mmCIF file with all atom_site columns, C-alpha atoms in Angstrom:
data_model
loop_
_atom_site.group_PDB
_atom_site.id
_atom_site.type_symbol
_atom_site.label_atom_id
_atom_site.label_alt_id
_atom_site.label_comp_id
_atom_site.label_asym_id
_atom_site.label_entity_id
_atom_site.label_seq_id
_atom_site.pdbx_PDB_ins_code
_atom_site.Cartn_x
_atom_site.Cartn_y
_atom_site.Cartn_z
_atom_site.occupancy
_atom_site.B_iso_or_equiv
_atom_site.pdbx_formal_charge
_atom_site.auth_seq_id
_atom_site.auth_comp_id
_atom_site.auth_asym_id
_atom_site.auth_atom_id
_atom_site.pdbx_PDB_model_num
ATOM 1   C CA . UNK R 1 1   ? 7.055  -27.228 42.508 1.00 0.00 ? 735 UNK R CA 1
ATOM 2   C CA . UNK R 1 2   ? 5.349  -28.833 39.675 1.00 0.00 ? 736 UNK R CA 1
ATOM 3   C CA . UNK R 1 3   ? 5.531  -32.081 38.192 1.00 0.00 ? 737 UNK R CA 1
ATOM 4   C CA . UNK R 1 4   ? 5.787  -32.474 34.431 1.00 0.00 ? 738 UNK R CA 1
ATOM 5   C CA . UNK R 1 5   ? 5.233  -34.737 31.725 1.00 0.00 ? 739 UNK R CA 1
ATOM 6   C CA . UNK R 1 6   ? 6.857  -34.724 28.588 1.00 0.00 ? 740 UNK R CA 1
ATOM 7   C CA . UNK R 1 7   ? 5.071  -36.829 26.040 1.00 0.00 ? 741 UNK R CA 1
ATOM 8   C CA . UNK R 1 8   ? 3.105  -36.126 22.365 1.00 0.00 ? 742 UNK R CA 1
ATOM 9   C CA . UNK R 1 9   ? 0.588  -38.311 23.330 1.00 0.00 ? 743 UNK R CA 1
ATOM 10  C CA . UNK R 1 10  ? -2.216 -36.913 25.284 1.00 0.00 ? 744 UNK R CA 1
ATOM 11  C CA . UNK R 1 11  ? -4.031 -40.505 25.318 1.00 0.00 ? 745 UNK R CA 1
ATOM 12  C CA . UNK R 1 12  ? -0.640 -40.951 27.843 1.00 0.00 ? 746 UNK R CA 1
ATOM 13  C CA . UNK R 1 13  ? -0.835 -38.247 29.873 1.00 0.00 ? 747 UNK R CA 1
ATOM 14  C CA . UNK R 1 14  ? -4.306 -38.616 30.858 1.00 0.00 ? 748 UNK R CA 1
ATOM 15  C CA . UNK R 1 15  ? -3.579 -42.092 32.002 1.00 0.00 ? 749 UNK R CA 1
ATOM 16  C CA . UNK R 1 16  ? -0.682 -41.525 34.310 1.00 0.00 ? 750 UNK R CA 1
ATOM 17  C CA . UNK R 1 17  ? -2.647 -38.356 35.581 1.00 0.00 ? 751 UNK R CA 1
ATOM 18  C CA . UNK R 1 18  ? -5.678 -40.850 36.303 1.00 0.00 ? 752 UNK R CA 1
ATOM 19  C CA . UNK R 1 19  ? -2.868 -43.265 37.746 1.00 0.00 ? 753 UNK R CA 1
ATOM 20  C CA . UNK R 1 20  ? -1.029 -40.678 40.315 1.00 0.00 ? 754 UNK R CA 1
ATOM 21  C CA . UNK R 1 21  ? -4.060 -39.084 40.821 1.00 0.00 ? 755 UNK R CA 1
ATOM 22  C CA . UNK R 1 22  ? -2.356 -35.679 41.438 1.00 0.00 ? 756 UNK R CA 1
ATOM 23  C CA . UNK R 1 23  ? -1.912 -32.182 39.402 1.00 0.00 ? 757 UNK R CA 1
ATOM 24  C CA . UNK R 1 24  ? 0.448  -33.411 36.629 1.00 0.00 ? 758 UNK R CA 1
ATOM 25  C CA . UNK R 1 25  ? 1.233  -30.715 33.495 1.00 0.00 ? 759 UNK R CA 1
ATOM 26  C CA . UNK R 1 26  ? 1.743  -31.903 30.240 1.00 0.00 ? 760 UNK R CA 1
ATOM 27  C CA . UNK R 1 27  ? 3.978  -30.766 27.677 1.00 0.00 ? 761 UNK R CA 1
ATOM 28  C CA . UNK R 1 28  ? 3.090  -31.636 24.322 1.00 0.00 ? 762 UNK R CA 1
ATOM 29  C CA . UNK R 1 29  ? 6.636  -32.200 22.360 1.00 0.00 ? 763 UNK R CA 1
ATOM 30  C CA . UNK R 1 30  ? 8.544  -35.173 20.489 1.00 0.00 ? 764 UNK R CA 1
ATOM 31  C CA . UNK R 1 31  ? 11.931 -35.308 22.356 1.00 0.00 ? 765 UNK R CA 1
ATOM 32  C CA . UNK R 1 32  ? 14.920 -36.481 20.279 1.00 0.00 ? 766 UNK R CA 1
ATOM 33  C CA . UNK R 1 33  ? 15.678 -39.841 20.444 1.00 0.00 ? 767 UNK R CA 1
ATOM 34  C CA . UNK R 1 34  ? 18.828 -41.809 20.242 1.00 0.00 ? 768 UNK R CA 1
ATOM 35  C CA . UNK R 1 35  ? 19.357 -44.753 17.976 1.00 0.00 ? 769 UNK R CA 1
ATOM 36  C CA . UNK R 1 36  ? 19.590 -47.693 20.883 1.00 0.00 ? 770 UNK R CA 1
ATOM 37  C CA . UNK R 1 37  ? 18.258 -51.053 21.688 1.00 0.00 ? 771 UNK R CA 1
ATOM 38  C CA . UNK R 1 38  ? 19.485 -49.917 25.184 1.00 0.00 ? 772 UNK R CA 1
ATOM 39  C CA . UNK R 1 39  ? 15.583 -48.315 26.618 1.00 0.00 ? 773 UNK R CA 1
ATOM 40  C CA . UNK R 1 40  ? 17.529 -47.066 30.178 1.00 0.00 ? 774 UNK R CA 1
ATOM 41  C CA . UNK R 1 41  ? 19.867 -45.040 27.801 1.00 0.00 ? 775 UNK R CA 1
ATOM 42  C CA . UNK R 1 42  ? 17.165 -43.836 25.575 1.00 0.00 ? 776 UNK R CA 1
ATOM 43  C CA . UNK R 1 43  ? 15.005 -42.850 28.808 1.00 0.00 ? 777 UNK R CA 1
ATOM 44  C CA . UNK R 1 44  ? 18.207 -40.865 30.483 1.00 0.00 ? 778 UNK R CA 1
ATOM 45  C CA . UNK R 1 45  ? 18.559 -39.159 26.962 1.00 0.00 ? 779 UNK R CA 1
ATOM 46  C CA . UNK R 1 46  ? 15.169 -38.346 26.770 1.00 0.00 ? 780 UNK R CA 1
ATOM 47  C CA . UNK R 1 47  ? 15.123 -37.036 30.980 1.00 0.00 ? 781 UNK R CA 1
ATOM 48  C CA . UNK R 1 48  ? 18.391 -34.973 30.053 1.00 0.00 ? 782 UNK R CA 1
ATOM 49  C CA . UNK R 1 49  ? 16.477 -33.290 27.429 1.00 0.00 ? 783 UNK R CA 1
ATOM 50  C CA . UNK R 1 50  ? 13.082 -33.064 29.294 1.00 0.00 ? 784 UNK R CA 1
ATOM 51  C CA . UNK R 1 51  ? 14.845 -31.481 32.624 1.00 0.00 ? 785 UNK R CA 1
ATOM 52  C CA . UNK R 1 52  ? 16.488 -28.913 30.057 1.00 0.00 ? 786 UNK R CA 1
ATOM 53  C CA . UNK R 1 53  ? 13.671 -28.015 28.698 1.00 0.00 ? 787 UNK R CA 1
ATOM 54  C CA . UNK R 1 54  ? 11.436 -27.716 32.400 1.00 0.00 ? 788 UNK R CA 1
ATOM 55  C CA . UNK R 1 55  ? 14.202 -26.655 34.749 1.00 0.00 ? 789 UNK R CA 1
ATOM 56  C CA . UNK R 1 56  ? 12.182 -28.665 37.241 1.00 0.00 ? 790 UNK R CA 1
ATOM 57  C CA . UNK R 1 57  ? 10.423 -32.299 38.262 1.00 0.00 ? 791 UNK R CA 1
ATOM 58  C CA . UNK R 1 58  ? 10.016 -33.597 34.919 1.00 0.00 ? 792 UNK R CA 1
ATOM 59  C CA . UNK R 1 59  ? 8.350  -37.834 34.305 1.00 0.00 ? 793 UNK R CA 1
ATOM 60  C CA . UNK R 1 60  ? 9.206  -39.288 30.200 1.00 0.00 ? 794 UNK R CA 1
ATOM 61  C CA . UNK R 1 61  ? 8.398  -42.752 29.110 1.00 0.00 ? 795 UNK R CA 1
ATOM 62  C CA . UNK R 1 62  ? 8.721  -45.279 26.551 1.00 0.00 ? 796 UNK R CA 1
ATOM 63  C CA . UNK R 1 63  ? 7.768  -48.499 25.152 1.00 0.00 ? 797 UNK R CA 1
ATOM 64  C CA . UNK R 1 64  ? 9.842  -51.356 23.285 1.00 0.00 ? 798 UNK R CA 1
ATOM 65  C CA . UNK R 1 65  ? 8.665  -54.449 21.868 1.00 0.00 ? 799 UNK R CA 1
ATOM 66  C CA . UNK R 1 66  ? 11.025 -57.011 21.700 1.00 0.00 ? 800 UNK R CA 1
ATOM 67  C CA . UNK R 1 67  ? 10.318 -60.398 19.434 1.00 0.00 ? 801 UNK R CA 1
ATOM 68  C CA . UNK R 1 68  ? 12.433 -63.284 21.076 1.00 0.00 ? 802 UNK R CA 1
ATOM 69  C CA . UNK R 1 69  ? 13.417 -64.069 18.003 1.00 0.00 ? 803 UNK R CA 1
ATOM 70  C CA . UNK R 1 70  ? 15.187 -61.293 16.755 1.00 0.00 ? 804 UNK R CA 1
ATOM 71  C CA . UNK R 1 71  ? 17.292 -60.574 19.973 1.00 0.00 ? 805 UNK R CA 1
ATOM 72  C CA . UNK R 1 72  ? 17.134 -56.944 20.714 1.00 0.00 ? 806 UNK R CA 1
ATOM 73  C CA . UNK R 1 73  ? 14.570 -55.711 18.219 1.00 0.00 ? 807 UNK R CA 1
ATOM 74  C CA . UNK R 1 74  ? 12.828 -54.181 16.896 1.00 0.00 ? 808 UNK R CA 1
ATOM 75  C CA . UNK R 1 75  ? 13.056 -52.811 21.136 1.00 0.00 ? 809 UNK R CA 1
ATOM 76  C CA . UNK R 1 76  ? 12.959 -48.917 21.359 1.00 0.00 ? 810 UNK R CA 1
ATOM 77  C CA . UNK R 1 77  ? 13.214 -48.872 17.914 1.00 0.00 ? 811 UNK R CA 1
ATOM 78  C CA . UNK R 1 78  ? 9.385  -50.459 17.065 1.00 0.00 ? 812 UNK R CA 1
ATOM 79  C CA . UNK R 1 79  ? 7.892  -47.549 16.107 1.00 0.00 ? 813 UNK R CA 1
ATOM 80  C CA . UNK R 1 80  ? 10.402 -46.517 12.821 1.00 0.00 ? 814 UNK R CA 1
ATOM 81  C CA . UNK R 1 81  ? 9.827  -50.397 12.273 1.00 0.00 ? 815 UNK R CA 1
ATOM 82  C CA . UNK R 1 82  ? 6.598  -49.712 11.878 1.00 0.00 ? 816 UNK R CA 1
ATOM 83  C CA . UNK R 1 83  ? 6.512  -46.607 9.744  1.00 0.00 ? 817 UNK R CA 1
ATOM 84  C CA . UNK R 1 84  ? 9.133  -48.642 7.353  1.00 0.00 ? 818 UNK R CA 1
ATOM 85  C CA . UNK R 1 85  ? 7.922  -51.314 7.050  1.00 0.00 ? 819 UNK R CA 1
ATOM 86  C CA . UNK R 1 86  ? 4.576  -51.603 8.684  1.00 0.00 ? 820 UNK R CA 1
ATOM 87  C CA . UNK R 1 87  ? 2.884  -53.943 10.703 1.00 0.00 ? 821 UNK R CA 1
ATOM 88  C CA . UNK R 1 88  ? 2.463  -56.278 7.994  1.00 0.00 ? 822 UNK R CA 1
ATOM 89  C CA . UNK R 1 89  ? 6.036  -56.274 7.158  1.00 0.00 ? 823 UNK R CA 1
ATOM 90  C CA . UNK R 1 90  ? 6.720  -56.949 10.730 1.00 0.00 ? 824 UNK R CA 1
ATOM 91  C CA . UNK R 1 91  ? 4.274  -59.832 11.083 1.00 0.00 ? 825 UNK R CA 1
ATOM 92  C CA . UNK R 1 92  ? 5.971  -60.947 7.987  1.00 0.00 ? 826 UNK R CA 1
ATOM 93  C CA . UNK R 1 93  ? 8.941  -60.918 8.573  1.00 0.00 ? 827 UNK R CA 1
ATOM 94  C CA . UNK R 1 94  ? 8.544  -62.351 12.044 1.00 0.00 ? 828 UNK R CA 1
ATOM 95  C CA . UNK R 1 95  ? 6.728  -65.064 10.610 1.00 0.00 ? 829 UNK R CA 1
ATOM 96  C CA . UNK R 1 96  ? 9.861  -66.606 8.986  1.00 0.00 ? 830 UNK R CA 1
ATOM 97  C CA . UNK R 1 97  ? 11.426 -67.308 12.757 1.00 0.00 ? 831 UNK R CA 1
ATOM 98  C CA . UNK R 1 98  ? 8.565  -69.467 13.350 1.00 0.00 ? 832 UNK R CA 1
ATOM 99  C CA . UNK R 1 99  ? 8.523  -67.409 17.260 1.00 0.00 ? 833 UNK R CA 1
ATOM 100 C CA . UNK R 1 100 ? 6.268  -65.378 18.144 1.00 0.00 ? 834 UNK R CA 1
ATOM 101 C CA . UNK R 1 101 ? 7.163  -65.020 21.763 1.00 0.00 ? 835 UNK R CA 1
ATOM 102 C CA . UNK R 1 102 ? 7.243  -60.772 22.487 1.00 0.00 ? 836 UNK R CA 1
ATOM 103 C CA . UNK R 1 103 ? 7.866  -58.761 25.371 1.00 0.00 ? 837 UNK R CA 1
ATOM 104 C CA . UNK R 1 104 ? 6.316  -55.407 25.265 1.00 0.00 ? 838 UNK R CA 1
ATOM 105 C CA . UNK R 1 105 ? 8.404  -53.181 27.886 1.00 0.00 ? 839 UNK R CA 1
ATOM 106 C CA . UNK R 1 106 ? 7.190  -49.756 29.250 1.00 0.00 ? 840 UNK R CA 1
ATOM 107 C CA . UNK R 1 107 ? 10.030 -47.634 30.914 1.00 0.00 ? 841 UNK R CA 1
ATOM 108 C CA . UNK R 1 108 ? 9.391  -44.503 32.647 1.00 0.00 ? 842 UNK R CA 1
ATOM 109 C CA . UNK R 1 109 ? 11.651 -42.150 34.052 1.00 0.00 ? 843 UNK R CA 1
ATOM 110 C CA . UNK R 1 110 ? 11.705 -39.134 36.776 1.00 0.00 ? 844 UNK R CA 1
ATOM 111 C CA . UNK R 1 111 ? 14.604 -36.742 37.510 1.00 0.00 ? 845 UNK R CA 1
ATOM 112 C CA . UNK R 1 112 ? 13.641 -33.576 39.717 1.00 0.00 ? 846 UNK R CA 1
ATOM 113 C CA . UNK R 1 113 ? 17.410 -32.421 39.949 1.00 0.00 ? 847 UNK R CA 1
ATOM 114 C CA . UNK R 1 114 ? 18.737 -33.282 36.293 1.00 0.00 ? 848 UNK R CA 1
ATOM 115 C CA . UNK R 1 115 ? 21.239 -35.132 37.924 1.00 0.00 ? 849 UNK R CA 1
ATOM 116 C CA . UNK R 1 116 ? 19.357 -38.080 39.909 1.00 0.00 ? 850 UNK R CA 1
ATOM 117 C CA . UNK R 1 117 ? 17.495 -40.411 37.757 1.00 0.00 ? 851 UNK R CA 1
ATOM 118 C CA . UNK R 1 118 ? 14.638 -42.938 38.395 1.00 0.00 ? 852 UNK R CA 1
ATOM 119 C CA . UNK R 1 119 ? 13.610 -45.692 35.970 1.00 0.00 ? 853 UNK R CA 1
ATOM 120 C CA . UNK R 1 120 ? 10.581 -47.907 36.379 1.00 0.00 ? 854 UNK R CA 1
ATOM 121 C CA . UNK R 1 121 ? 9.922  -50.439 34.273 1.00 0.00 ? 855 UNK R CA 1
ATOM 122 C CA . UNK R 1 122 ? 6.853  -52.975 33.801 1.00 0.00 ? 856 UNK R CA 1
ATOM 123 C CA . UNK R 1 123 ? 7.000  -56.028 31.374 1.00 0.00 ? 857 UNK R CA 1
ATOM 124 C CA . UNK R 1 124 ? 4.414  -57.766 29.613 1.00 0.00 ? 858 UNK R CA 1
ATOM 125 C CA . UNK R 1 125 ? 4.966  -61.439 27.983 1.00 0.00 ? 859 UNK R CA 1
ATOM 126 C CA . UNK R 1 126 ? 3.178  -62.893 25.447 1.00 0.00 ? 860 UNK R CA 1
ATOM 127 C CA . UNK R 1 127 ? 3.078  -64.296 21.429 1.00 0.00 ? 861 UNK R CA 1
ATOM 128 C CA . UNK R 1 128 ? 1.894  -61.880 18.594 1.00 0.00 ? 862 UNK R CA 1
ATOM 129 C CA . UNK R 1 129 ? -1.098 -63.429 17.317 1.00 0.00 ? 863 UNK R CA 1
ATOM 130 C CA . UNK R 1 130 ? -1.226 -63.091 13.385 1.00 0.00 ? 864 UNK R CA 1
ATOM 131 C CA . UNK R 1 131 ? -4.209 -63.094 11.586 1.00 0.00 ? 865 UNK R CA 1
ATOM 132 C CA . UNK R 1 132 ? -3.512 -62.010 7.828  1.00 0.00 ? 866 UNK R CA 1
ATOM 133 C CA . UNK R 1 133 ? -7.122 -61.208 7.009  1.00 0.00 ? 867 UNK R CA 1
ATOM 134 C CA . UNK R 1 134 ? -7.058 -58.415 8.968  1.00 0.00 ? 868 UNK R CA 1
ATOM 135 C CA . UNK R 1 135 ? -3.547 -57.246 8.213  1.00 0.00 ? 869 UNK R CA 1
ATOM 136 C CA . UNK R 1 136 ? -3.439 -54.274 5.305  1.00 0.00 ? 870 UNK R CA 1
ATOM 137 C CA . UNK R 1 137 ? -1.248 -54.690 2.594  1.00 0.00 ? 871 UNK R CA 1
ATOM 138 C CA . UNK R 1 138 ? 1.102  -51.788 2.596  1.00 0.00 ? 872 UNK R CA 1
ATOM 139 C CA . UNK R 1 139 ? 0.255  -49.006 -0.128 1.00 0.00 ? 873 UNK R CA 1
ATOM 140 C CA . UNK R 1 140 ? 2.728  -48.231 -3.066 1.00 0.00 ? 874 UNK R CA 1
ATOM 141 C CA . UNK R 1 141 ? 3.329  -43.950 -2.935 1.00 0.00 ? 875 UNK R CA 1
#
């Protein structure tokens, strides 16, 4: 029985190989995500699809950041935040709140049935610490 992971990033999969320290196989494909500040429901998407796809033992993950300051966001959602709008735009726009309290949130999940699902999660608080001279202006297309 092998254990997969599903993930694009191969920065990701050699970590969590390092990590369990036992024969892991990666598959190399963007699963479709769901629209959701909810990161359990995004990672049981994301398993439903990955189990599909293996037909066996099957580990996805993902990260959120969410600014206390804006509630549930950007959460699961961070990374079309930051291909609209940047992280400049972000900073920006944060900056108007006058918080900077984050917590970045890492969820992974491991079905080996389809049906049975695990989630792990592991928080990290903090502030986003904004220093403009080394932000880039966004580019005009």
């Amino acid at each position: 029985m092998n254990l997969h992971f599903i993930t694009s990033n191969p920065n990701k999969f050699r970590e969590l190989s390092e990590l369990l320290e036992c024969d892991l196989y990666h598959i190399a494909i963007d699963l479709q995500e769901i629209q959701t500040t909810d990161l359990y429901d995004l990672i049981k998407f994301k398993l439903r699809q990955a189990y599909e796809h293996t037909q066996g033992p099957v580990i996805v993950e993902d990260t959120s950041l969410y600014f206390e300051a804006w509630k549930e966001l950007p959460g699961p959602l961070v990374k079309y935040f930051l291909k609209n709008i940047g992280l400049y735009g972000m900073v920006r726009a944060l900056d108007e709140f006058n918080n900077n309290s984050a917590i970045a949130v890492c969820c992974m999940g491991f079905t080996k049935d389809g049906k049975i699902m695990h989630l792990f999660e592991g928080k990290v608080k903090g502030n986003i610490a904004v220093s403009y001279t080394h932000l880039t202006l966004p580019t005009k297309a």
